Amino acid sequence: MVKKKTGNYLDYIPVRNDKYTWKQTEDGSVTILVENKGIFHWMAQRFLHKPRVSQIHLEEFGSFLWERMDGKHTVYDIGQQMSLQFGEKAEPLYPRLVQYMKNLEQYEFVVMKQPEKRRES
């Protein structure tokens, strides 16, 4: 379950979850590889011929975001980069971006790091 965030969501820093591997095609599309573990998955693989590894294919916007979720960029920074890359095609930018990030976080593909508190002099 995702904890409720305090502060401005745009200040958070998304980081890809290390428990998932991913690959990128020549055209820039990203695919997240999810290994199906556990007894129920084993039974589904054995008897229903389900794959051992599921592939989650991200679309153009998702692939662009995924590359930038490296623990260095805030949600706001990524939004600015998206605006430059996609322009009007990305609008309404921040509501869509925040919802997309929350979905990735809910499925544990990303972890949101809290922004460091700024010291006032």
Coordinates of C-alpha atoms in Angstrom, one line a residue:
M1 CA 0.0 0.0 0.0
V2 CA 1.3 3.5 -0.9
K3 CA 1.7 5.9 2.0
K4 CA 0.0 9.2 1.8
K5 CA 2.4 11.9 0.7
T6 CA 2.9 15.1 2.6
G7 CA 4.1 18.2 0.8
N8 CA 4.1 18.9 -2.9
Y9 CA 4.0 15.8 -5.1
L10 CA 6.0 17.6 -7.8
D11 CA 8.9 17.9 -5.4
Y12 CA 9.2 14.1 -5.0
I13 CA 11.9 12.1 -6.8
P14 CA 10.9 8.9 -8.6
V15 CA 13.3 6.0 -8.6
R16 CA 12.9 2.8 -10.6
N17 CA 12.4 -0.2 -8.3
D18 CA 15.5 -2.5 -8.5
K19 CA 13.5 -5.6 -8.2
Y20 CA 12.3 -5.3 -11.8
T21 CA 14.5 -5.5 -14.9
W22 CA 13.7 -3.6 -18.0
K23 CA 14.9 -3.3 -21.6
Q24 CA 14.7 -0.7 -24.2
T25 CA 14.3 -1.2 -27.9
E26 CA 16.1 0.7 -30.7
D27 CA 13.1 2.9 -31.1
G28 CA 13.2 3.9 -27.4
S29 CA 10.2 1.8 -26.2
V30 CA 10.7 0.5 -22.7
T31 CA 9.5 -3.0 -21.5
I32 CA 9.4 -3.8 -17.8
L33 CA 10.0 -7.5 -17.1
V34 CA 8.1 -8.9 -14.1
E35 CA 9.1 -12.4 -12.9
N36 CA 6.0 -14.3 -11.7
K37 CA 7.0 -16.1 -8.5
G38 CA 5.1 -18.0 -5.9
I39 CA 3.0 -21.2 -5.7
F40 CA 0.0 -19.8 -7.6
H41 CA 2.2 -18.5 -10.4
W42 CA 4.0 -21.8 -10.5
M43 CA 0.7 -23.6 -10.8
A44 CA -0.5 -21.2 -13.6
Q45 CA 2.8 -21.7 -15.4
R46 CA 2.6 -25.4 -15.1
F47 CA -1.0 -26.1 -15.8
L48 CA -2.3 -23.1 -17.7
H49 CA 1.0 -22.5 -19.6
K50 CA 1.3 -18.9 -18.4
P51 CA 4.7 -17.2 -18.9
R52 CA 7.3 -17.1 -16.2
V53 CA 8.1 -13.5 -17.0
S54 CA 5.4 -11.0 -17.9
Q55 CA 6.3 -8.1 -20.1
I56 CA 4.8 -4.6 -19.4
H57 CA 5.2 -2.5 -22.5
L58 CA 5.2 1.3 -21.9
E59 CA 3.9 3.6 -24.5
E60 CA 5.7 6.7 -25.8
F61 CA 5.1 8.9 -22.7
G62 CA 5.8 6.1 -20.3
S63 CA 9.0 5.2 -22.0
F64 CA 10.2 8.8 -21.9
L65 CA 9.3 9.0 -18.2
W66 CA 10.9 5.7 -17.3
E67 CA 14.3 6.7 -18.6
R68 CA 14.2 9.8 -16.3
M69 CA 13.2 8.1 -13.1
D70 CA 16.8 7.7 -12.0
G71 CA 16.7 9.3 -8.6
K72 CA 18.1 12.6 -9.8
H73 CA 15.0 14.3 -11.3
T74 CA 11.9 15.5 -9.4
V75 CA 8.4 15.0 -10.8
Y76 CA 8.4 18.7 -11.7
D77 CA 11.8 18.4 -13.6
I78 CA 10.5 15.4 -15.6
G79 CA 7.3 17.4 -16.4
Q80 CA 9.4 20.2 -17.8
Q81 CA 11.3 17.8 -20.0
M82 CA 8.1 16.2 -21.2
S83 CA 6.7 19.6 -22.0
L84 CA 9.8 20.4 -24.2
Q85 CA 9.7 16.9 -25.8
F86 CA 5.9 16.6 -26.5
G87 CA 4.5 20.1 -26.3
E88 CA 0.7 20.3 -26.5
K89 CA 0.5 16.5 -27.0
A90 CA 1.3 16.1 -23.3
E91 CA -1.4 18.4 -22.0
P92 CA -2.9 18.5 -19.4
L93 CA 0.7 17.8 -18.3
Y94 CA 0.8 17.7 -14.5
P95 CA -2.5 16.0 -13.7
R96 CA -1.6 13.3 -16.2
L97 CA 2.0 13.0 -15.0
V98 CA 1.0 12.8 -11.3
Q99 CA -1.6 10.1 -12.0
Y100 CA 0.8 8.1 -14.2
M101 CA 3.5 8.3 -11.4
K102 CA 0.9 7.2 -8.8
N103 CA 0.0 4.2 -10.9
L104 CA 3.6 3.2 -11.3
E105 CA 4.1 3.6 -7.6
Q106 CA 0.9 1.6 -6.8
Y107 CA 2.3 -1.3 -8.8
E108 CA 5.7 -0.9 -7.1
F109 CA 7.5 -0.2 -10.4
V110 CA 8.8 3.1 -8.8
V111 CA 9.6 4.3 -5.3
M112 CA 9.1 8.0 -4.5
K113 CA 11.9 9.5 -2.5
Q114 CA 11.0 12.5 -0.3
P115 CA 12.8 15.7 -1.3
E116 CA 15.6 16.8 1.0
K117 CA 14.6 19.5 3.3
R118 CA 16.3 22.8 2.3
R119 CA 18.2 24.5 5.1
E120 CA 17.4 28.2 5.5
S121 CA 20.3 30.4 6.4

